[in-house]
Amino acid sequence: MTEKEAFSYIRRLAMDKGKPMAEIAKTLLKAYGE
């Protein structure tokens, strides 16, 4: 997944779930880090 794809995915999640983007980004970073 490219950075651009990841970003649009985060934005879609944020809109769908109404979560703050920072929270989603942290979750993604954790997933990538492991």
PDB file of N, CA and C in Angstrom:
ATOM      1  N   MET A   1       0.847  -1.192   0.000  1.00  0.00           N
ATOM      2  CA  MET A   1       0.000   0.000   0.000  1.00  0.00           C
ATOM      3  C   MET A   1       0.886   1.247   0.000  1.00  0.00           C
ATOM      4  N   THR A   2       0.620   2.130  -0.933  1.00  0.00           N
ATOM      5  CA  THR A   2       1.402   3.361  -0.987  1.00  0.00           C
ATOM      6  C   THR A   2       0.910   4.334   0.073  1.00  0.00           C
ATOM      7  N   GLU A   3       1.696   5.374   0.285  1.00  0.00           N
ATOM      8  CA  GLU A   3       1.333   6.374   1.286  1.00  0.00           C
ATOM      9  C   GLU A   3       0.020   7.052   0.903  1.00  0.00           C
ATOM     10  N   LYS A   4      -0.137   7.303  -0.398  1.00  0.00           N
ATOM     11  CA  LYS A   4      -1.343   7.972  -0.888  1.00  0.00           C
ATOM     12  C   LYS A   4      -2.574   7.100  -0.636  1.00  0.00           C
ATOM     13  N   GLU A   5      -2.441   5.817  -0.925  1.00  0.00           N
ATOM     14  CA  GLU A   5      -3.548   4.889  -0.701  1.00  0.00           C
ATOM     15  C   GLU A   5      -3.896   4.822   0.777  1.00  0.00           C
ATOM     16  N   ALA A   6      -2.855   4.751   1.597  1.00  0.00           N
ATOM     17  CA  ALA A   6      -3.072   4.683   3.039  1.00  0.00           C
ATOM     18  C   ALA A   6      -3.815   5.921   3.520  1.00  0.00           C
ATOM     19  N   PHE A   7      -3.430   7.080   2.999  1.00  0.00           N
ATOM     20  CA  PHE A   7      -4.048   8.328   3.430  1.00  0.00           C
ATOM     21  C   PHE A   7      -5.523   8.375   3.050  1.00  0.00           C
ATOM     22  N   SER A   8      -5.839   7.966   1.816  1.00  0.00           N
ATOM     23  CA  SER A   8      -7.241   7.995   1.402  1.00  0.00           C
ATOM     24  C   SER A   8      -8.046   6.963   2.189  1.00  0.00           C
ATOM     25  N   TYR A   9      -7.392   5.851   2.543  1.00  0.00           N
ATOM     26  CA  TYR A   9      -8.047   4.828   3.359  1.00  0.00           C
ATOM     27  C   TYR A   9      -8.373   5.382   4.744  1.00  0.00           C
ATOM     28  N   ILE A  10      -7.410   6.096   5.328  1.00  0.00           N
ATOM     29  CA  ILE A  10      -7.615   6.724   6.640  1.00  0.00           C
ATOM     30  C   ILE A  10      -8.779   7.703   6.567  1.00  0.00           C
ATOM     31  N   ARG A  11      -8.804   8.506   5.503  1.00  0.00           N
ATOM     32  CA  ARG A  11      -9.868   9.509   5.378  1.00  0.00           C
ATOM     33  C   ARG A  11     -11.228   8.842   5.248  1.00  0.00           C
ATOM     34  N   ARG A  12     -11.273   7.744   4.490  1.00  0.00           N
ATOM     35  CA  ARG A  12     -12.532   7.039   4.320  1.00  0.00           C
ATOM     36  C   ARG A  12     -12.997   6.484   5.663  1.00  0.00           C
ATOM     37  N   LEU A  13     -12.067   5.900   6.416  1.00  0.00           N
ATOM     38  CA  LEU A  13     -12.401   5.366   7.738  1.00  0.00           C
ATOM     39  C   LEU A  13     -12.910   6.475   8.642  1.00  0.00           C
ATOM     40  N   ALA A  14     -12.245   7.611   8.601  1.00  0.00           N
ATOM     41  CA  ALA A  14     -12.622   8.728   9.462  1.00  0.00           C
ATOM     42  C   ALA A  14     -14.044   9.177   9.151  1.00  0.00           C
ATOM     43  N   MET A  15     -14.397   9.204   7.866  1.00  0.00           N
ATOM     44  CA  MET A  15     -15.740   9.643   7.485  1.00  0.00           C
ATOM     45  C   MET A  15     -16.772   8.588   7.859  1.00  0.00           C
ATOM     46  N   ASP A  16     -16.437   7.307   7.614  1.00  0.00           N
ATOM     47  CA  ASP A  16     -17.381   6.228   7.896  1.00  0.00           C
ATOM     48  C   ASP A  16     -17.670   6.106   9.379  1.00  0.00           C
ATOM     49  N   LYS A  17     -16.622   6.094  10.169  1.00  0.00           N
ATOM     50  CA  LYS A  17     -16.768   5.793  11.585  1.00  0.00           C
ATOM     51  C   LYS A  17     -16.813   7.045  12.456  1.00  0.00           C
ATOM     52  N   GLY A  18     -16.522   8.196  11.854  1.00  0.00           N
ATOM     53  CA  GLY A  18     -16.539   9.428  12.623  1.00  0.00           C
ATOM     54  C   GLY A  18     -15.425   9.499  13.649  1.00  0.00           C
ATOM     55  N   LYS A  19     -14.375   8.721  13.406  1.00  0.00           N
ATOM     56  CA  LYS A  19     -13.236   8.738  14.336  1.00  0.00           C
ATOM     57  C   LYS A  19     -12.294   9.864  13.962  1.00  0.00           C
ATOM     58  N   PRO A  20     -11.597  10.408  14.954  1.00  0.00           N
ATOM     59  CA  PRO A  20     -10.582  11.409  14.640  1.00  0.00           C
ATOM     60  C   PRO A  20      -9.455  10.773  13.842  1.00  0.00           C
ATOM     61  N   MET A  21      -8.965  11.481  12.838  1.00  0.00           N
ATOM     62  CA  MET A  21      -7.922  10.934  11.964  1.00  0.00           C
ATOM     63  C   MET A  21      -6.661  10.579  12.740  1.00  0.00           C
ATOM     64  N   ALA A  22      -6.343  11.355  13.752  1.00  0.00           N
ATOM     65  CA  ALA A  22      -5.136  11.087  14.540  1.00  0.00           C
ATOM     66  C   ALA A  22      -5.218   9.709  15.183  1.00  0.00           C
ATOM     67  N   GLU A  23      -6.397   9.375  15.671  1.00  0.00           N
ATOM     68  CA  GLU A  23      -6.594   8.085  16.323  1.00  0.00           C
ATOM     69  C   GLU A  23      -6.394   6.949  15.323  1.00  0.00           C
ATOM     70  N   ILE A  24      -6.971   7.105  14.136  1.00  0.00           N
ATOM     71  CA  ILE A  24      -6.851   6.093  13.096  1.00  0.00           C
ATOM     72  C   ILE A  24      -5.405   5.974  12.640  1.00  0.00           C
ATOM     73  N   ALA A  25      -4.743   7.113  12.481  1.00  0.00           N
ATOM     74  CA  ALA A  25      -3.348   7.108  12.048  1.00  0.00           C
ATOM     75  C   ALA A  25      -2.480   6.372  13.058  1.00  0.00           C
ATOM     76  N   LYS A  26      -2.735   6.600  14.332  1.00  0.00           N
ATOM     77  CA  LYS A  26      -1.967   5.917  15.383  1.00  0.00           C
ATOM     78  C   LYS A  26      -2.162   4.412  15.281  1.00  0.00           C
ATOM     79  N   THR A  27      -3.413   3.997  15.054  1.00  0.00           N
ATOM     80  CA  THR A  27      -3.714   2.576  14.928  1.00  0.00           C
ATOM     81  C   THR A  27      -2.979   1.980  13.739  1.00  0.00           C
ATOM     82  N   LEU A  28      -2.986   2.704  12.615  1.00  0.00           N
ATOM     83  CA  LEU A  28      -2.299   2.222  11.416  1.00  0.00           C
ATOM     84  C   LEU A  28      -0.807   2.123  11.654  1.00  0.00           C
ATOM     85  N   LEU A  29      -0.242   3.134  12.279  1.00  0.00           N
ATOM     86  CA  LEU A  29       1.194   3.130  12.560  1.00  0.00           C
ATOM     87  C   LEU A  29       1.559   1.936  13.426  1.00  0.00           C
ATOM     88  N   LYS A  30       0.710   1.647  14.392  1.00  0.00           N
ATOM     89  CA  LYS A  30       0.951   0.495  15.264  1.00  0.00           C
ATOM     90  C   LYS A  30       0.935  -0.790  14.436  1.00  0.00           C
ATOM     91  N   ALA A  31      -0.047  -0.889  13.536  1.00  0.00           N
ATOM     92  CA  ALA A  31      -0.171  -2.077  12.704  1.00  0.00           C
ATOM     93  C   ALA A  31       1.051  -2.236  11.795  1.00  0.00           C
ATOM     94  N   TYR A  32       1.528  -1.132  11.237  1.00  0.00           N
ATOM     95  CA  TYR A  32       2.697  -1.182  10.362  1.00  0.00           C
ATOM     96  C   TYR A  32       3.960  -1.486  11.153  1.00  0.00           C
ATOM     97  N   GLY A  33       4.007  -0.994  12.393  1.00  0.00           N
ATOM     98  CA  GLY A  33       5.201  -1.149  13.207  1.00  0.00           C
ATOM     99  C   GLY A  33       5.439  -2.585  13.647  1.00  0.00           C
ATOM    100  N   GLU A  34       4.355  -3.377  13.732  1.00  0.00           N
ATOM    101  CA  GLU A  34       4.496  -4.745  14.239  1.00  0.00           C
ATOM    102  C   GLU A  34       4.864  -5.727  13.156  1.00  0.00           C
TER     103      GLU A  34
END
